[in-house]
Coordinates of C-alpha atoms (C1' of nucleotides) in Angstrom, one line a residue:
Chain T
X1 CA 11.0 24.9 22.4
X2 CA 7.9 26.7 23.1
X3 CA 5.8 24.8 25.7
X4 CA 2.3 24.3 26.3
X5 CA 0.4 26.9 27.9
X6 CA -2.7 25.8 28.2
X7 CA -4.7 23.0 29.9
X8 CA -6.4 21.9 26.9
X9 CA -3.2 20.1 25.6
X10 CA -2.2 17.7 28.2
X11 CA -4.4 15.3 30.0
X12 CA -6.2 16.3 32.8
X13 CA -4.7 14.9 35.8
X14 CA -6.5 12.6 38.1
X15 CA -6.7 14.8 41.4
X16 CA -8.2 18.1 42.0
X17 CA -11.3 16.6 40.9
X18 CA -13.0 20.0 41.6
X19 CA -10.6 22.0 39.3
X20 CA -10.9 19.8 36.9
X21 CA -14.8 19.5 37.0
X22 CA -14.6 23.4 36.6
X23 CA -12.1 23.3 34.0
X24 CA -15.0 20.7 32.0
X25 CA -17.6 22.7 32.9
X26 CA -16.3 25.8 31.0
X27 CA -15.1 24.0 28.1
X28 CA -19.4 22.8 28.1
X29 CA -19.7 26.7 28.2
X30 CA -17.3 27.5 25.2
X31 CA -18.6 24.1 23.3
X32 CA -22.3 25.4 24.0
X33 CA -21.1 28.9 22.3
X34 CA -19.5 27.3 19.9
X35 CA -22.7 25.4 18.4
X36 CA -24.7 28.0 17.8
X37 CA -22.4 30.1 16.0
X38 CA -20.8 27.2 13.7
X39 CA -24.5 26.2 13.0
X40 CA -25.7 30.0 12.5
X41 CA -22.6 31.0 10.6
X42 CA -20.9 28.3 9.7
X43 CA -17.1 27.2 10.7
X44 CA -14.9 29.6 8.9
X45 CA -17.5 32.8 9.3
X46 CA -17.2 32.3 13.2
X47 CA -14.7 33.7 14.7
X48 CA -12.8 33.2 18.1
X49 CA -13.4 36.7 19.2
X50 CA -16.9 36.7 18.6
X51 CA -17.9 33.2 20.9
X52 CA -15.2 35.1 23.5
X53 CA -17.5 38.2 23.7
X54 CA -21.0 36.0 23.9
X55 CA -19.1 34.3 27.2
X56 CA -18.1 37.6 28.5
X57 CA -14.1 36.8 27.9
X58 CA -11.5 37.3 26.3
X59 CA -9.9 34.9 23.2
X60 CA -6.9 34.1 25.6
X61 CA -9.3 31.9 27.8
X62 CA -10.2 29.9 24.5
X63 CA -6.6 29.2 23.9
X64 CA -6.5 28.2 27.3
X65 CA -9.4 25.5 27.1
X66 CA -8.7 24.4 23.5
X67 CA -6.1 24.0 21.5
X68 CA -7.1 26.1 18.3
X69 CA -10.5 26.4 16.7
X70 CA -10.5 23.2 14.9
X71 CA -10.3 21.7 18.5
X72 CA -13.4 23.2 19.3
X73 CA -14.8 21.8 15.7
X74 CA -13.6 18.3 16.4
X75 CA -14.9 17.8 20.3
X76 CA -18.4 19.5 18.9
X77 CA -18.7 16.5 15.6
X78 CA -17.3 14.0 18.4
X79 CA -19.8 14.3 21.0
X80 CA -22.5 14.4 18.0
X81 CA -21.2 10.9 16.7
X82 CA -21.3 9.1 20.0
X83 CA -24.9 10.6 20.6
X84 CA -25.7 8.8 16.9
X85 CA -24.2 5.3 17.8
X86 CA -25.6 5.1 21.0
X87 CA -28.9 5.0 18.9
X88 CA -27.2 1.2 18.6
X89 CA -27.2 0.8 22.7
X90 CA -28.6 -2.4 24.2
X91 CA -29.5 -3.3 20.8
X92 CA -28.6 -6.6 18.8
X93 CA -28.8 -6.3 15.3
X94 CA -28.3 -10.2 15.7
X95 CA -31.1 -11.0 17.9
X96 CA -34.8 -10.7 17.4
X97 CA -37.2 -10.0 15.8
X98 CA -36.4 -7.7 12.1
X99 CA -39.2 -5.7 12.2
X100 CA -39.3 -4.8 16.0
X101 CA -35.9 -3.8 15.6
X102 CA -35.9 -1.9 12.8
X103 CA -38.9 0.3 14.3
X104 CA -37.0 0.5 17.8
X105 CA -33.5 1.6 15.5
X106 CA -35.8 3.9 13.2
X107 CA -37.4 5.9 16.3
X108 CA -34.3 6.3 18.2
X109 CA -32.8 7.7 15.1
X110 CA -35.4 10.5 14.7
X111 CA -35.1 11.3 18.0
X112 CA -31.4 11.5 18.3
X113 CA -31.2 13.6 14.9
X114 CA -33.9 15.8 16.2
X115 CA -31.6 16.3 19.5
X116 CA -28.6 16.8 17.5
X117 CA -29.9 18.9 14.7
X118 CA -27.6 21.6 15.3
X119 CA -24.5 19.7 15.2
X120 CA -26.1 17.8 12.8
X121 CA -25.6 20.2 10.7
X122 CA -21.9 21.0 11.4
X123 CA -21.4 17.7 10.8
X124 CA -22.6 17.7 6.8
X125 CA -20.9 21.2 6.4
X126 CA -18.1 22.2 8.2
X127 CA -16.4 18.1 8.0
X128 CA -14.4 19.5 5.4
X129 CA -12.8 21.8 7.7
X130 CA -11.1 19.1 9.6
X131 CA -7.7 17.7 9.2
X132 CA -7.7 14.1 7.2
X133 CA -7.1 11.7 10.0
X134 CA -10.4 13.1 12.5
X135 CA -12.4 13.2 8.8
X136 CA -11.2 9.4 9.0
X137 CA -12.8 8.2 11.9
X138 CA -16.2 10.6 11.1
X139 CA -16.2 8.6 8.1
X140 CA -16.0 5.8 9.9
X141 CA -18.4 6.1 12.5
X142 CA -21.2 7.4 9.8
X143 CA -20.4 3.5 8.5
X144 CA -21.0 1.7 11.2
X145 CA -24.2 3.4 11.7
X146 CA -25.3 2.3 7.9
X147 CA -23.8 -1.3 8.7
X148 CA -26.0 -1.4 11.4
X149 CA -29.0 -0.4 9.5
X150 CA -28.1 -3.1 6.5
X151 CA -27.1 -5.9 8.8
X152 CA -30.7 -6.3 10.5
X153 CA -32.4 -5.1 6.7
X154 CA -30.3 -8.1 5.7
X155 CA -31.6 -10.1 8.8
X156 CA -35.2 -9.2 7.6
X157 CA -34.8 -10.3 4.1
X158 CA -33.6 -13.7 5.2
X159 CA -36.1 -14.3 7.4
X160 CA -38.5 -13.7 4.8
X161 CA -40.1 -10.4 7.1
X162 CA -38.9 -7.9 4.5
X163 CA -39.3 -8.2 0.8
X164 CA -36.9 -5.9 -0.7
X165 CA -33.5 -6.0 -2.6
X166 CA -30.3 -4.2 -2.0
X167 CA -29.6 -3.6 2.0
X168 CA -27.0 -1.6 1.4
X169 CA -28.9 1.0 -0.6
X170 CA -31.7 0.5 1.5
X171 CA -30.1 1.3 4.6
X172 CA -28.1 4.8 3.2
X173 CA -32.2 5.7 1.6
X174 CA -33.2 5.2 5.5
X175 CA -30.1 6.8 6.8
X176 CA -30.7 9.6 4.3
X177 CA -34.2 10.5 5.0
X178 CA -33.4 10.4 8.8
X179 CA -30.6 12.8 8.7
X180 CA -32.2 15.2 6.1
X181 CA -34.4 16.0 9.3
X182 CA -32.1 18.5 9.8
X183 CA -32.9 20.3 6.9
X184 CA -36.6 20.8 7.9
X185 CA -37.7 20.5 11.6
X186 CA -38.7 23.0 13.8
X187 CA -39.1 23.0 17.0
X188 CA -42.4 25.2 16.4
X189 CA -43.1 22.5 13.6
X190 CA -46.6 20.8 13.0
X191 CA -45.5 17.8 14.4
X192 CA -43.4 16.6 17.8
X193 CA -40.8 14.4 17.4
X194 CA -42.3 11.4 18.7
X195 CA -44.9 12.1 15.7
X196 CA -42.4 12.2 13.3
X197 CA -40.5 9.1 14.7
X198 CA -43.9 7.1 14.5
X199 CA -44.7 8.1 10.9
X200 CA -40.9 7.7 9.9
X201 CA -41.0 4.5 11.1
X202 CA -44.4 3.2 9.4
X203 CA -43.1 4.8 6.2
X204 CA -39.8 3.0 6.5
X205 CA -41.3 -0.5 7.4
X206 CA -43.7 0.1 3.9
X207 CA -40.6 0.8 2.6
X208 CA -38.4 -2.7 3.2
X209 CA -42.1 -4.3 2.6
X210 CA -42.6 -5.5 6.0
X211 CA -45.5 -7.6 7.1
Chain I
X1 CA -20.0 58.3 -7.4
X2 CA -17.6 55.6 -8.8
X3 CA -19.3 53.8 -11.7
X4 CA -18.9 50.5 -12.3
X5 CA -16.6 49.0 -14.1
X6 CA -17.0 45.6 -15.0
X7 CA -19.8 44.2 -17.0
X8 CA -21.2 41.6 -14.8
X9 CA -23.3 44.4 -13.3
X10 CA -25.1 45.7 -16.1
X11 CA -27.2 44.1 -18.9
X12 CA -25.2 42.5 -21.7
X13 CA -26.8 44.6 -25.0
X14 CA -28.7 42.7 -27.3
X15 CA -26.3 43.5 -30.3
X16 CA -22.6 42.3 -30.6
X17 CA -23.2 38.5 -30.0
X18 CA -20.2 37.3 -30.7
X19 CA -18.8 39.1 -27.6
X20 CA -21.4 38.7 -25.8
X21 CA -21.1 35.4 -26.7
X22 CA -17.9 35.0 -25.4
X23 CA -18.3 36.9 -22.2
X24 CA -21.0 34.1 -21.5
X25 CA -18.2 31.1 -22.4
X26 CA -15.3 32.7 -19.6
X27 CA -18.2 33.5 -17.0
X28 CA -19.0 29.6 -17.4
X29 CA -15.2 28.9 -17.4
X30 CA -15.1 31.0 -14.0
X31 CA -18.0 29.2 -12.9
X32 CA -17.2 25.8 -13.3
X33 CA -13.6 25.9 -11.4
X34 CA -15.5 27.8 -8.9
X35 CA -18.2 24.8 -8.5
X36 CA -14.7 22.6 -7.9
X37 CA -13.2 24.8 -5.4
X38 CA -16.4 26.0 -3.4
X39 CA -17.4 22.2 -3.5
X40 CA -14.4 20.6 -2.2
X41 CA -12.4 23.7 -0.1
X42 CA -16.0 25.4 1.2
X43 CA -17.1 28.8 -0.2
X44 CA -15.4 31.0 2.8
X45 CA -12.1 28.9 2.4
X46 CA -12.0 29.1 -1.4
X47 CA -10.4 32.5 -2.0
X48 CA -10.7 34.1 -5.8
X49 CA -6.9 34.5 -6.2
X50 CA -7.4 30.8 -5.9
X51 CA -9.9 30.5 -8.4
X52 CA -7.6 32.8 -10.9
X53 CA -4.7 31.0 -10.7
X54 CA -6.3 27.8 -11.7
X55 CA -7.8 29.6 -15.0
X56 CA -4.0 31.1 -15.4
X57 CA -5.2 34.7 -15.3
X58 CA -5.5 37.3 -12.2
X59 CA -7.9 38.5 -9.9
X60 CA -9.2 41.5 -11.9
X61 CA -10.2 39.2 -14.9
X62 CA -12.8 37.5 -12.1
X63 CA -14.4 41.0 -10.8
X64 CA -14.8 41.9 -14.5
X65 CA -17.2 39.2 -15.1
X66 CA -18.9 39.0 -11.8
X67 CA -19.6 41.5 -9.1
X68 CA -18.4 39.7 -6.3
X69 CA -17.6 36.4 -4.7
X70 CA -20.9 36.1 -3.5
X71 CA -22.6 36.7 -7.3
X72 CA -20.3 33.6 -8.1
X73 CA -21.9 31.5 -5.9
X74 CA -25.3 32.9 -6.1
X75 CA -25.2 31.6 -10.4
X76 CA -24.4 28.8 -9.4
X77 CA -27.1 28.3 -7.0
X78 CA -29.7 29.7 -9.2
X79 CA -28.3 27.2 -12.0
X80 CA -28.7 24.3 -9.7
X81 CA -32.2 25.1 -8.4
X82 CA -33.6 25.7 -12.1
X83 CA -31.6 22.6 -13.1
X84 CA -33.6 20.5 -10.2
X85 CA -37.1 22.5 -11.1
X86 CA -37.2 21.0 -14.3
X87 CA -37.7 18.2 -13.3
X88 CA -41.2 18.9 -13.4
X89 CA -41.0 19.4 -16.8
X90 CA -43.6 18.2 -19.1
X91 CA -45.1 17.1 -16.5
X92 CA -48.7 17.5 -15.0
X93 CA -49.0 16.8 -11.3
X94 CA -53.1 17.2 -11.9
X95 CA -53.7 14.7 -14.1
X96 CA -52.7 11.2 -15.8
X97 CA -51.7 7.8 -13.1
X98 CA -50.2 8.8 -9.5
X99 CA -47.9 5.9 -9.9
X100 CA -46.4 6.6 -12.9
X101 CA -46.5 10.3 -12.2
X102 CA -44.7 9.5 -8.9
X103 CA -41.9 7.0 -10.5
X104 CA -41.2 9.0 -13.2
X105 CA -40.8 12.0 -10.9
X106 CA -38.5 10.0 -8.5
X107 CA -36.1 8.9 -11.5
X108 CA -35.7 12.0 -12.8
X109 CA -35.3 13.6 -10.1
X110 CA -32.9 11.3 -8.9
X111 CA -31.0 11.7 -12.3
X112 CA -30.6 15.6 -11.5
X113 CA -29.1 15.4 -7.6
X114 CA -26.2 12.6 -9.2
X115 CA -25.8 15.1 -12.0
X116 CA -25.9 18.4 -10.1
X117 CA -24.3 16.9 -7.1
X118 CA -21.4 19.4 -6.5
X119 CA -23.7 22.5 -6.4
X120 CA -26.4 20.3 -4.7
X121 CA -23.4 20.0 -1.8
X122 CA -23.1 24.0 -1.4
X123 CA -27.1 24.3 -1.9
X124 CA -27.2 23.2 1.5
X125 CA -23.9 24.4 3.2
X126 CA -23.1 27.4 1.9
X127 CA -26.8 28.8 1.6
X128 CA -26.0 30.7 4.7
X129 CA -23.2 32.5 2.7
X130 CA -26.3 34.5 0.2
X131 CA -28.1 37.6 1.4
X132 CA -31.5 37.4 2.5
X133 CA -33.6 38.0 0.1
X134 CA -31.4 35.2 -2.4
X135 CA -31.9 33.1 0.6
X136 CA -35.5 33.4 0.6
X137 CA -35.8 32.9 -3.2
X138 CA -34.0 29.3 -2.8
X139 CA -36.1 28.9 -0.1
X140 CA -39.3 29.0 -2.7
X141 CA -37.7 26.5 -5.2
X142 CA -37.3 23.8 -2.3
X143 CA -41.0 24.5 -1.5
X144 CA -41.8 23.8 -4.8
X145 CA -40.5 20.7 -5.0
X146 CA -41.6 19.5 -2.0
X147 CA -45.1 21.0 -2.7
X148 CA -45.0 19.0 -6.4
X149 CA -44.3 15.9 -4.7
X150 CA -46.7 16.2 -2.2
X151 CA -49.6 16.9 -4.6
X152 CA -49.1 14.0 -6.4
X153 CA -49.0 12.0 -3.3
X154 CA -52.4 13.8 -2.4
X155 CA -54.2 12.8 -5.6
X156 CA -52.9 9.2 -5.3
X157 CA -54.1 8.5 -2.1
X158 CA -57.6 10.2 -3.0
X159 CA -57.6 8.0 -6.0
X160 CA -57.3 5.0 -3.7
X161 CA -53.8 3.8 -5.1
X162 CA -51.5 5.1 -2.8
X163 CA -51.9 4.4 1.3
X164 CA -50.4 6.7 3.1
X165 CA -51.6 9.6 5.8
X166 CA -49.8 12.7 5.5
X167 CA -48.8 13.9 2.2
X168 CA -46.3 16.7 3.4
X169 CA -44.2 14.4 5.5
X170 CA -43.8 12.2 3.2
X171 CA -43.1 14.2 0.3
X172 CA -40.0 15.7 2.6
X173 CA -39.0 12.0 3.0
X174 CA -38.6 11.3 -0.5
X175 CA -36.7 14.6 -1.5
X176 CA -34.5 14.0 1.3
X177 CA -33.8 10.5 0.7
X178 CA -33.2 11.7 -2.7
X179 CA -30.9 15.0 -1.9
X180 CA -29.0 12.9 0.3
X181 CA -27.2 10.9 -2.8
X182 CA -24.9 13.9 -2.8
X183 CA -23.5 12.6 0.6
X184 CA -22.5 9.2 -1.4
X185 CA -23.1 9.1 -4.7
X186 CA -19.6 8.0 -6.6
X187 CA -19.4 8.0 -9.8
X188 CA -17.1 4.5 -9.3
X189 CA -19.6 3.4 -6.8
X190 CA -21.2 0.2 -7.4
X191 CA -24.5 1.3 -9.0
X192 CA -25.0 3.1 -12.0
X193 CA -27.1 6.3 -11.9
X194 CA -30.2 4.5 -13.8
X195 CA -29.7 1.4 -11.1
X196 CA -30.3 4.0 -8.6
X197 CA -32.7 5.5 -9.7
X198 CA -34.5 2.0 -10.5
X199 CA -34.3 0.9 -7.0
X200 CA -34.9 4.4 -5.3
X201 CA -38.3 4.5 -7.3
X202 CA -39.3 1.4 -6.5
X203 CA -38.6 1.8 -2.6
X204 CA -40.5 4.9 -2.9
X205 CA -43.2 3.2 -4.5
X206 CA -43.2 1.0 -1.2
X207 CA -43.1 3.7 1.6
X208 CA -46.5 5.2 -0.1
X209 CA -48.2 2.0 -0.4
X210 CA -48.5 1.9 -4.0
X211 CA -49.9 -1.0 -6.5
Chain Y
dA1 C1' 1.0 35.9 55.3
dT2 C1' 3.8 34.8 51.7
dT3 C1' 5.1 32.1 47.9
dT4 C1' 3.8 29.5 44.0
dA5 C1' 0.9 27.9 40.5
dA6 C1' -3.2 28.4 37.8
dT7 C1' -6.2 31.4 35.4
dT8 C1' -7.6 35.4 32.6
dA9 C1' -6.7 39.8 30.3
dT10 C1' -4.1 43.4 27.5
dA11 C1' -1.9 44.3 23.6
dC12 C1' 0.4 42.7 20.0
dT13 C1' 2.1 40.0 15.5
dA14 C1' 1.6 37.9 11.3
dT15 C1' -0.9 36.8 7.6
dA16 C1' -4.5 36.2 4.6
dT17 C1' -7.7 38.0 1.4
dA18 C1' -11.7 40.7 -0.7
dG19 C1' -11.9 44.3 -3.4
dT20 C1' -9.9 48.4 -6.4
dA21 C1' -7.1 52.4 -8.7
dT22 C1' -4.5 52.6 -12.4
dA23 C1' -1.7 51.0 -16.2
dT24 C1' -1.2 48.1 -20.2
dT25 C1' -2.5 45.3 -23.8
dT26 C1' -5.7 43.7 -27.1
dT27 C1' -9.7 44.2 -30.0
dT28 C1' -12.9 46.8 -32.7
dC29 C1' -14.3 50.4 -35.6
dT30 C1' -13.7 53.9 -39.1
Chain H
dA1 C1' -3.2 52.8 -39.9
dG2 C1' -4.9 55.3 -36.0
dA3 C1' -8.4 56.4 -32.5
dA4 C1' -11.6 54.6 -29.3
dA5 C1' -13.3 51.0 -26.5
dA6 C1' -12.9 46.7 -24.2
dA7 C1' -10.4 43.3 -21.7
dT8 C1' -6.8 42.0 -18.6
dA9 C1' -2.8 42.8 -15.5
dT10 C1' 0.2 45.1 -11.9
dA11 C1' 0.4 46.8 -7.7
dC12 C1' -1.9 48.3 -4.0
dT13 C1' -5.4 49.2 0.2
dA14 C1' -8.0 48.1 4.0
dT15 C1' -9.4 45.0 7.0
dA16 C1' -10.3 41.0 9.4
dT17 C1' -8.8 37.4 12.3
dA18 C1' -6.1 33.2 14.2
dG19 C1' -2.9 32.8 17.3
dT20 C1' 0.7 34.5 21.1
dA21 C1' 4.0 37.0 24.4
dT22 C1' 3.5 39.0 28.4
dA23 C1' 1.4 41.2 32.2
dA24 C1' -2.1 41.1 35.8
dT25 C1' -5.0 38.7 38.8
dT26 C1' -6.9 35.1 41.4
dA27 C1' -6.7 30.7 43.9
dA28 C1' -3.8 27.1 46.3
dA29 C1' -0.3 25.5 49.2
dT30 C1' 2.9 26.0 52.9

DNA sequence: ATTTAATTATACTATATAGTATATTTTTCT
DNA sequence: AGAAAAATATACTATATAGTATAATTAAAT
């Protein structure tokens, strides 16, 4: 009959709007923490104690502002997979023309994988780590993102603007190139990330054989 | 002053092959449930009781044939990265057709991530689990690669058959497109590892400009 | 000001797990 | 067969770490 003794549980309630701005801002603190450690070290190697001691506290304020660990994981990929769809914002895959499209989707890509790299990361690695049902909806999300990609591809090919076969496997080759960014860039890198969005972009267009 | 016990840390002799022989055979045995494990649990969350049980013997049969948990996954690793370098095989980046060079690179290259898949997975999560100086050697194998692709890239666009400005990004482009099969691949999935390689080469062939 | 609720710390529990000292069994050699 | 060496198991240590019960402190409310 133990009950909840921390925040992070229940909802937040409507009033108090300060508290509760506080409350959000240092869960942002512990999130922030968080990242760099998962990415550095990985899930499991992190431990509680040691993101406590970079904040200055102690593990009992976690457990006050999350749940467990894997509640710390799961807001970390979540935020990461909303920053990745809204590469899809204001954008009709339906509407338009292919190529401009596919250029505007390509560079936003790059950009928000560039911007996410770190959780980027987490999010190839540590997914595992998550019970089934949140590795559900990750899954999901991750095809939407390649449905996107195919459905214009698709829109391309019938229009006669791309010459290639296959969408689908088109769209996971662009998907997989973009992501695999992670892997490589730097901030101190030869090139800035608009560079790399511009060249991504011509390479992909060569790719679906756009004209 | 303790000296070791086991024999995974000193040179097998070059007499007694049948034993020999046979220490290589359970080292693979240990290796390949460890592959399973570390690829679907995670290295930190596979433990090596775990990996005992599921060869039906005990923990001390495991530290006699490898130094640690670590020199596990370090084999495996080094297996991988050879397994993906030889690829190059045969092969002459320097001289004979770009194209060709460049397709037949892609396929077989392709062939090895489908094949190697499961260590390809820990290649690039559980990296961060080696030592240093292991970590730096991988580090050199994925340059080589990248840097093998690249020089054929280089000598097809001096040769005029391949139009496409910088070499180096692209050549990171096509290995990640590549590595990233080990996010999807299935070996149910709806193309066969030959179809995949087919169509990945082709795309390829695209994105440089190739004809 | 005093009471109550929210927040954070101290100090602990429970458990998991890498690695090992030592005993036992199996194999090899003469 | 019997001695020596190699291979494997039993039973243990040491340690790390997720999570918590409870106490102390700070902020809010009356």
């Amino acid at each position: 009959m133990a009950q909840k003794k921390n925040r992070a549980a229940g909802a937040a309630k409507a009033k108090n709007g300060i508290r509760n701005k506080l409350f959000d801002f240092k869960r942002e603190q512990i999130l922030e923490v968080a990242e760099r450690f998962f990415y550095h070290r990985g899930y499991q190697a992190t431990t509680v104690d040691a993101i406590a001691e970079e904040l200055g506290v102690t593990k009992p304020f976690i457990y006050y502002h999350f749940e467990n660990k894997r509640d710390i994981l799961l807001h970390l990929l979540e935020r990461t997979m909303s920053r990745s769809l809204s590469v899809f914002d204001g954008v009709d895959v339906e509407k338009g023309p292919p190529v401009e499209i596919l250029k505007e989707l390509v560079q936003r890509f790059v950009l928000a994988v560039i911007e996410t790299r770190v959780s980027t990361a987490m999010f190839w690695r540590d997914e595992k780590d998550l019970p089934i049902n949140d590795k559900e909806n990750i899954r999901k999300m991750k095809r939407d993102i390649d449905g996107g990609l195919a459905r214009i591809i698709e829109r391309g090919i019938e229009s006669g603007c791309f010459k290639v076969n296959d969408p689908k496997m088109v769209s996971i080759c662009i998907a997989g190139m973009i992501s695999w960014i992670y892997t490589w860039y730097q901030s101190d890198g030869r090139c800035t990330p608009d560079e790399i969005a511009a060249r991504m972009s011509e390479y992909i267009l060569n790719m679906v054989g756009a004209h």
